[in-house]
Short mmCIF file of C-alpha atoms (C1' of nucleotides) in Angstrom, two decimals:
data_model
loop_
_atom_site.label_atom_id
_atom_site.label_comp_id
_atom_site.label_asym_id
_atom_site.label_seq_id
_atom_site.Cartn_x
_atom_site.Cartn_y
_atom_site.Cartn_z
CA MET D 1 25.52 10.18 13.18
CA ILE D 2 24.80 7.28 15.50
CA PRO D 3 22.88 4.46 13.85
CA LYS D 4 19.91 3.61 16.01
CA PRO D 5 20.45 0.16 17.55
CA THR D 6 17.76 -2.48 17.16
CA ASP D 7 16.37 -4.46 20.10
CA ALA D 8 18.82 -7.31 19.73
CA GLU D 9 21.68 -4.86 19.35
CA LEU D 10 20.66 -3.06 22.51
CA GLU D 11 20.95 -6.26 24.51
CA ILE D 12 24.49 -6.72 23.30
CA LEU D 13 25.34 -3.11 24.04
CA GLN D 14 24.00 -3.55 27.58
CA VAL D 15 26.45 -6.38 28.17
CA LEU D 16 29.38 -4.42 26.78
CA TRP D 17 28.52 -1.24 28.65
CA LYS D 18 28.56 -3.28 31.83
CA SER D 19 31.72 -5.26 31.17
CA GLY D 20 33.75 -2.76 29.16
CA SER D 21 34.88 -5.33 26.61
CA ALA D 22 34.24 -8.97 25.87
CA THR D 23 34.53 -11.76 23.33
CA VAL D 24 31.60 -13.08 21.36
CA ARG D 25 31.44 -16.11 23.61
CA GLU D 26 31.31 -14.03 26.74
CA VAL D 27 28.55 -11.87 25.34
CA ASN D 28 26.62 -14.89 24.15
CA GLU D 29 26.83 -16.50 27.56
CA ALA D 30 25.76 -13.32 29.28
CA LEU D 31 22.73 -13.07 27.01
CA ASN D 32 21.75 -16.66 27.64
CA LYS D 33 22.25 -16.36 31.36
CA GLN D 34 19.67 -13.62 31.81
CA GLN D 35 17.10 -15.06 29.43
CA GLY D 36 17.03 -18.77 30.11
CA ASP D 37 13.91 -19.69 28.18
CA ASP D 38 15.02 -19.82 24.53
CA SER D 39 18.75 -19.64 24.18
CA ILE D 40 20.50 -17.65 21.48
CA GLY D 41 22.87 -19.51 19.17
CA TYR D 42 26.55 -18.62 19.24
CA THR D 43 26.65 -17.74 15.56
CA THR D 44 23.62 -15.53 15.99
CA THR D 45 25.46 -13.42 18.53
CA LEU D 46 28.56 -13.48 16.34
CA LYS D 47 26.64 -12.26 13.32
CA PHE D 48 25.09 -9.42 15.26
CA MET D 49 28.39 -8.28 16.63
CA GLN D 50 29.92 -8.33 13.15
CA ILE D 51 27.05 -6.26 11.81
CA MET D 52 27.35 -3.85 14.71
CA ALA D 53 31.07 -3.45 14.07
CA ASP D 54 30.28 -2.66 10.43
CA LYS D 55 27.68 -0.10 11.49
CA GLY D 56 30.10 1.53 13.88
CA LEU D 57 28.31 0.55 17.06
CA LEU D 58 31.20 -1.65 18.19
CA THR D 59 34.95 -1.70 17.68
CA ARG D 60 37.04 -4.83 17.86
CA ASP D 61 40.58 -5.82 18.52
CA GLU D 62 41.53 -8.55 16.06
CA SER D 63 45.06 -9.09 17.30
CA GLN D 64 44.02 -12.31 19.05
CA ARG D 65 42.13 -15.13 17.47
CA SER D 66 39.14 -14.42 19.70
CA HIS D 67 38.32 -10.89 18.75
CA ILE D 68 37.66 -8.57 21.63
CA TYR D 69 34.75 -6.20 21.21
CA SER D 70 33.75 -3.03 22.97
CA ALA D 71 30.99 -0.47 22.52
CA SER D 72 31.92 2.54 20.43
CA VAL D 73 28.85 4.52 21.40
CA ARG D 74 28.20 5.84 24.86
CA GLU D 75 25.24 4.60 26.82
CA ASN D 76 24.25 8.17 27.54
CA ASP D 77 24.15 9.10 23.85
CA VAL D 78 22.03 6.11 22.96
CA GLN D 79 19.64 6.86 25.81
CA SER D 80 19.36 10.43 24.66
CA ALA D 81 18.69 9.38 21.07
CA PHE D 82 15.91 7.03 22.16
CA VAL D 83 14.35 9.62 24.39
CA SER D 84 14.21 12.26 21.70
CA LYS D 85 12.80 9.85 19.19
CA MET D 86 10.14 8.69 21.61
CA LEU D 87 9.31 12.25 22.59
CA ASN D 88 8.37 12.97 19.00
CA SER D 89 6.80 9.69 17.99
CA VAL D 90 4.80 8.91 21.14
CA PHE D 91 4.58 12.04 23.29
CA ARG D 92 4.10 14.83 20.75
CA GLY D 93 7.21 16.48 22.12
CA SER D 94 5.91 16.83 25.66
CA ALA D 95 8.70 15.91 28.07
CA MET D 96 6.31 16.39 30.92
CA GLN D 97 4.01 13.69 29.69
CA LEU D 98 6.97 11.37 29.35
CA VAL D 99 8.03 12.06 32.92
CA VAL D 100 4.52 11.46 34.18
CA GLN D 101 4.40 8.11 32.40
CA ALA D 102 7.84 7.14 33.64
CA LEU D 103 6.81 7.83 37.21
CA GLY D 104 3.50 6.06 36.79
CA THR D 105 4.82 2.97 35.04
CA SER D 106 7.67 2.12 37.38
CA LYS D 107 6.84 2.73 41.00
CA PRO D 108 9.89 4.57 42.27
CA THR D 109 10.69 4.61 45.97
CA ASN D 110 10.37 7.81 47.96
CA ALA D 111 14.15 8.06 48.09
CA GLU D 112 14.31 8.03 44.29
CA LEU D 113 11.49 10.53 44.02
CA LYS D 114 13.33 12.90 46.31
CA GLN D 115 16.45 12.49 44.26
CA ILE D 116 14.55 13.49 41.16
CA ARG D 117 13.04 16.44 42.98
CA ALA D 118 16.48 17.62 44.03
CA LEU D 119 17.50 17.45 40.40
CA LEU D 120 14.48 19.48 39.38
CA ASP D 121 15.20 22.13 41.98
CA GLU D 122 18.69 22.54 40.63
CA GLU D 123 17.41 22.77 37.08
CA ILE D 124 14.89 25.42 38.10
CA LYS D 125 17.55 27.39 39.88
CA ASN D 126 19.84 27.29 36.86
CA ASN D 127 17.08 28.42 34.58
CA GLN D 128 16.40 31.62 36.46
CA MET Z 1 -2.87 -7.51 24.74
CA ILE Z 2 -2.09 -4.39 22.75
CA PRO Z 3 -0.01 -5.01 19.64
CA LYS Z 4 2.94 -2.65 19.72
CA PRO Z 5 2.49 -0.11 16.90
CA THR Z 6 5.33 0.43 14.46
CA ASP Z 7 6.71 3.88 13.62
CA ALA Z 8 4.43 4.38 10.65
CA GLU Z 9 1.46 3.19 12.65
CA LEU Z 10 2.25 5.63 15.43
CA GLU Z 11 2.06 8.54 13.03
CA ILE Z 12 -1.40 7.47 11.99
CA LEU Z 13 -2.47 6.99 15.59
CA GLN Z 14 -1.25 10.50 16.38
CA VAL Z 15 -3.57 11.92 13.75
CA LEU Z 16 -6.54 9.92 14.98
CA TRP Z 17 -5.93 10.67 18.63
CA LYS Z 18 -5.98 14.33 17.72
CA SER Z 19 -9.01 14.29 15.45
CA GLY Z 20 -11.08 11.54 17.03
CA SER Z 21 -11.97 9.95 13.72
CA ALA Z 22 -11.10 10.45 10.08
CA THR Z 23 -11.15 8.94 6.60
CA VAL Z 24 -8.07 7.56 4.90
CA ARG Z 25 -7.83 10.68 2.76
CA GLU Z 26 -7.94 12.97 5.76
CA VAL Z 27 -5.25 10.99 7.53
CA ASN Z 28 -3.11 10.89 4.41
CA GLU Z 29 -3.37 14.63 3.98
CA ALA Z 30 -2.54 15.25 7.60
CA LEU Z 31 0.56 13.08 7.30
CA ASN Z 32 1.72 14.86 4.18
CA LYS Z 33 1.06 18.27 5.65
CA GLN Z 34 3.46 17.87 8.53
CA GLN Z 35 6.19 16.12 6.57
CA GLY Z 36 6.45 17.93 3.30
CA ASP Z 37 9.69 16.47 1.98
CA ASP Z 38 8.74 13.04 0.65
CA SER Z 39 5.01 12.58 0.45
CA ILE Z 40 3.23 9.37 1.35
CA GLY Z 41 1.05 7.76 -1.31
CA TYR Z 42 -2.64 7.44 -0.69
CA THR Z 43 -2.64 3.67 -1.04
CA THR Z 44 0.23 3.43 1.40
CA THR Z 45 -1.82 5.10 4.07
CA LEU Z 46 -4.84 3.01 3.11
CA LYS Z 47 -2.85 -0.21 3.42
CA PHE Z 48 -1.55 0.73 6.84
CA MET Z 49 -4.97 1.58 8.13
CA GLN Z 50 -6.34 -1.71 6.85
CA ILE Z 51 -3.53 -3.60 8.57
CA MET Z 52 -4.08 -1.64 11.75
CA ALA Z 53 -7.78 -2.44 11.68
CA ASP Z 54 -6.89 -6.13 11.32
CA LYS Z 55 -4.48 -5.91 14.24
CA GLY Z 56 -7.07 -4.23 16.40
CA LEU Z 57 -5.36 -0.85 16.60
CA LEU Z 58 -8.18 0.87 14.70
CA THR Z 59 -11.88 0.35 14.24
CA ARG Z 60 -13.81 1.48 11.22
CA ASP Z 61 -17.30 2.37 10.26
CA GLU Z 62 -18.03 0.94 6.80
CA SER Z 63 -21.55 2.22 6.45
CA GLN Z 64 -20.40 4.94 4.07
CA ARG Z 65 -18.27 4.40 1.01
CA SER Z 66 -15.44 6.33 2.61
CA HIS Z 67 -14.80 4.27 5.69
CA ILE Z 68 -14.36 6.25 8.86
CA TYR Z 69 -11.58 5.13 11.15
CA SER Z 70 -10.82 5.79 14.79
CA ALA Z 71 -8.20 4.58 17.23
CA SER Z 72 -9.20 1.62 19.35
CA VAL Z 73 -6.25 1.95 21.72
CA ARG Z 74 -5.83 4.80 24.15
CA GLU Z 75 -2.91 7.14 23.78
CA ASN Z 76 -2.13 6.70 27.44
CA ASP Z 77 -1.89 2.91 27.15
CA VAL Z 78 0.42 3.10 24.18
CA GLN Z 79 2.62 5.63 25.92
CA SER Z 80 2.79 3.41 28.97
CA ALA Z 81 3.71 0.37 26.89
CA PHE Z 82 6.53 2.24 25.17
CA VAL Z 83 7.86 3.61 28.42
CA SER Z 84 8.03 0.23 30.10
CA LYS Z 85 9.69 -1.32 27.10
CA MET Z 86 12.27 1.45 26.93
CA LEU Z 87 12.89 1.30 30.65
CA ASN Z 88 14.02 -2.28 30.29
CA SER Z 89 15.78 -2.14 26.95
CA VAL Z 90 17.62 1.15 27.31
CA PHE Z 91 17.60 2.23 30.95
CA ARG Z 92 18.12 -1.05 32.82
CA GLY Z 93 14.87 -0.41 34.64
CA SER Z 94 15.93 2.89 36.16
CA ALA Z 95 13.04 5.34 35.88
CA MET Z 96 15.24 7.99 37.37
CA GLN Z 97 17.72 7.77 34.55
CA LEU Z 98 14.88 8.07 32.08
CA VAL Z 99 13.59 11.18 33.80
CA VAL Z 100 17.04 12.69 33.82
CA GLN Z 101 17.40 12.11 30.10
CA ALA Z 102 13.94 13.44 29.39
CA LEU Z 103 14.73 16.65 31.23
CA GLY Z 104 18.12 16.94 29.60
CA THR Z 105 17.00 16.23 26.06
CA SER Z 106 14.07 18.61 25.85
CA LYS Z 107 14.63 21.88 27.61
CA PRO Z 108 11.45 22.35 29.59
CA THR Z 109 10.44 25.79 30.76
CA ASN Z 110 10.49 26.66 34.44
CA ALA Z 111 6.72 26.54 34.52
CA GLU Z 112 6.79 22.97 33.26
CA LEU Z 113 9.50 22.01 35.69
CA LYS Z 114 7.45 23.35 38.57
CA GLN Z 115 4.47 21.40 37.35
CA ILE Z 116 6.51 18.23 37.41
CA ARG Z 117 7.78 19.05 40.88
CA ALA Z 118 4.25 19.51 42.14
CA LEU Z 119 3.46 16.10 40.75
CA LEU Z 120 6.44 14.62 42.54
CA ASP Z 121 5.45 16.18 45.82
CA GLU Z 122 2.03 14.63 45.58
CA GLU Z 123 3.52 11.26 44.73
CA ILE Z 124 5.85 11.45 47.69
CA LYS Z 125 3.01 12.39 50.00
CA ASN Z 126 0.90 9.47 48.77
CA ASN Z 127 3.76 7.06 49.26
CA GLN Z 128 4.17 7.83 52.91
"C1'" DA R 1 -25.99 7.12 -20.06
"C1'" DC R 2 -20.99 7.95 -20.28
"C1'" DA R 3 -16.79 9.55 -18.70
"C1'" DA R 4 -14.02 11.10 -15.06
"C1'" DT R 5 -12.92 10.64 -10.36
"C1'" DA R 6 -12.55 8.51 -5.74
"C1'" DT R 7 -12.33 4.54 -2.90
"C1'" DT R 8 -11.36 -0.10 -1.45
"C1'" DA R 9 -9.03 -4.60 -2.01
"C1'" DC R 10 -5.30 -7.37 -3.41
"C1'" DG R 11 -0.76 -8.59 -4.31
"C1'" DA R 12 3.83 -7.93 -4.53
"C1'" DA R 13 8.42 -5.61 -4.44
"C1'" DA R 14 12.10 -3.71 -1.61
"C1'" DC R 15 14.12 -3.33 2.59
"C1'" DT R 16 15.36 -4.46 7.46
"C1'" DA R 17 15.78 -7.55 11.45
"C1'" DT R 18 16.51 -12.01 13.33
"C1'" DT R 19 18.24 -16.54 13.25
"C1'" DC R 20 21.29 -20.15 12.23
"C1'" DG R 21 23.89 -23.80 9.23
"C1'" DT R 22 28.02 -24.84 7.04
"C1'" DA R 23 32.75 -24.21 5.62
"C1'" DG R 24 37.29 -23.17 6.51
"C1'" DA R 25 41.01 -21.49 9.38
"C1'" DA R 26 43.38 -21.45 13.91
"C1'" DT R 27 44.32 -23.58 18.19
"C1'" DG R 28 44.66 -27.19 21.61
"C1'" DT R 29 45.04 -32.34 22.92
"C1'" DT R 30 46.91 -36.93 22.79
"C1'" DA H 1 51.14 -35.85 13.31
"C1'" DA H 2 46.26 -36.64 13.74
"C1'" DC H 3 42.10 -35.44 15.86
"C1'" DA H 4 38.90 -32.54 18.26
"C1'" DT H 5 37.51 -28.08 19.48
"C1'" DT H 6 36.91 -23.16 18.87
"C1'" DC H 7 36.57 -19.34 16.16
"C1'" DT H 8 35.44 -16.31 12.11
"C1'" DA H 9 33.27 -15.61 7.63
"C1'" DC H 10 29.68 -16.27 4.51
"C1'" DG H 11 25.29 -17.14 2.82
"C1'" DA H 12 20.66 -17.98 3.26
"C1'" DA H 13 15.94 -18.70 5.28
"C1'" DT H 14 12.29 -16.49 7.71
"C1'" DA H 15 9.57 -12.85 9.40
"C1'" DG H 16 8.21 -8.09 9.75
"C1'" DT H 17 7.92 -3.22 7.83
"C1'" DT H 18 7.21 0.04 4.36
"C1'" DT H 19 5.80 1.26 -0.06
"C1'" DC H 20 2.92 1.31 -4.10
"C1'" DG H 21 0.77 -0.41 -8.60
"C1'" DT H 22 -3.20 -2.32 -10.55
"C1'" DA H 23 -7.85 -3.88 -10.67
"C1'" DA H 24 -12.47 -3.70 -9.30
"C1'" DT H 25 -16.24 -1.06 -7.57
"C1'" DA H 26 -18.84 3.05 -6.29
"C1'" DT H 27 -19.91 7.91 -6.89
"C1'" DT H 28 -20.14 12.29 -9.26
"C1'" DG H 29 -20.39 15.52 -13.19
"C1'" DT H 30 -21.85 16.42 -18.05
#
DNA sequence: ACAATATTACGAAACTATTCGTAGAATGTT
DNA sequence: AACATTCTACGAATAGTTTCGTAATATTGT
């Protein structure tokens, strides 16, 4: 069972999903680059990554002094877990309502909308 | 600004969105009806609803001894807030990815899929 | 009127999430 | 070798979430 990542953990996972693997320092710098307002201390990032390794969210290679971390959960699985939780807790299980909100909240371009429609058409075809 | 409800608060909001308004006892019984395994104490529910009233998530009518509560935030607004947060924290801003996951996680019926497609078509038309 | 019951208010315990300081070990510099 | 820097490990402070016990007050039943 995948432990549900917290907000801070998600930010670290984002970095590692993008880069594949990284040291604590690299992750810390990536986090501070995007959010320049209040910077995150090095040991804060370290602590999180240690906790996440304990939880099984990350694995690490300790053969070098600077441990090298990588995500041990797939982005897709985490996304799926969050979606199903939110479906129950916020949308009463209605995927349609979730889709409506997703389309309303972020204004997708026509190209994206058509991409989604193509996906729907395929889904409908497969269902028949 | 809407304070983001916690998990426990969301469950209470669900009940009130459905019923319109209710007493603490009614909400507590509704919560315990759906989740029969480990029941929630009456004072637990009471405490939450008091906190939520303080935060501005609920309003209450105190003219009777049993106070009558109702939601002071709209379901739609809360859904929208959760979607935009999740878009950033889990989907890197890609609404399309969120839609894909939503369709993959819950298996919608063909009727629902067609409903979504109709919605898309309208959206596309309006965008042009 | 008295006892039983229901309701609110208050406070606090237990747990989780977030943040960082300090110590000690390993590595690099002069 | 001595010093400075970098890294991990550990512990702890703070804040937020969840849960309930107890006390005080109001209502109901006998």
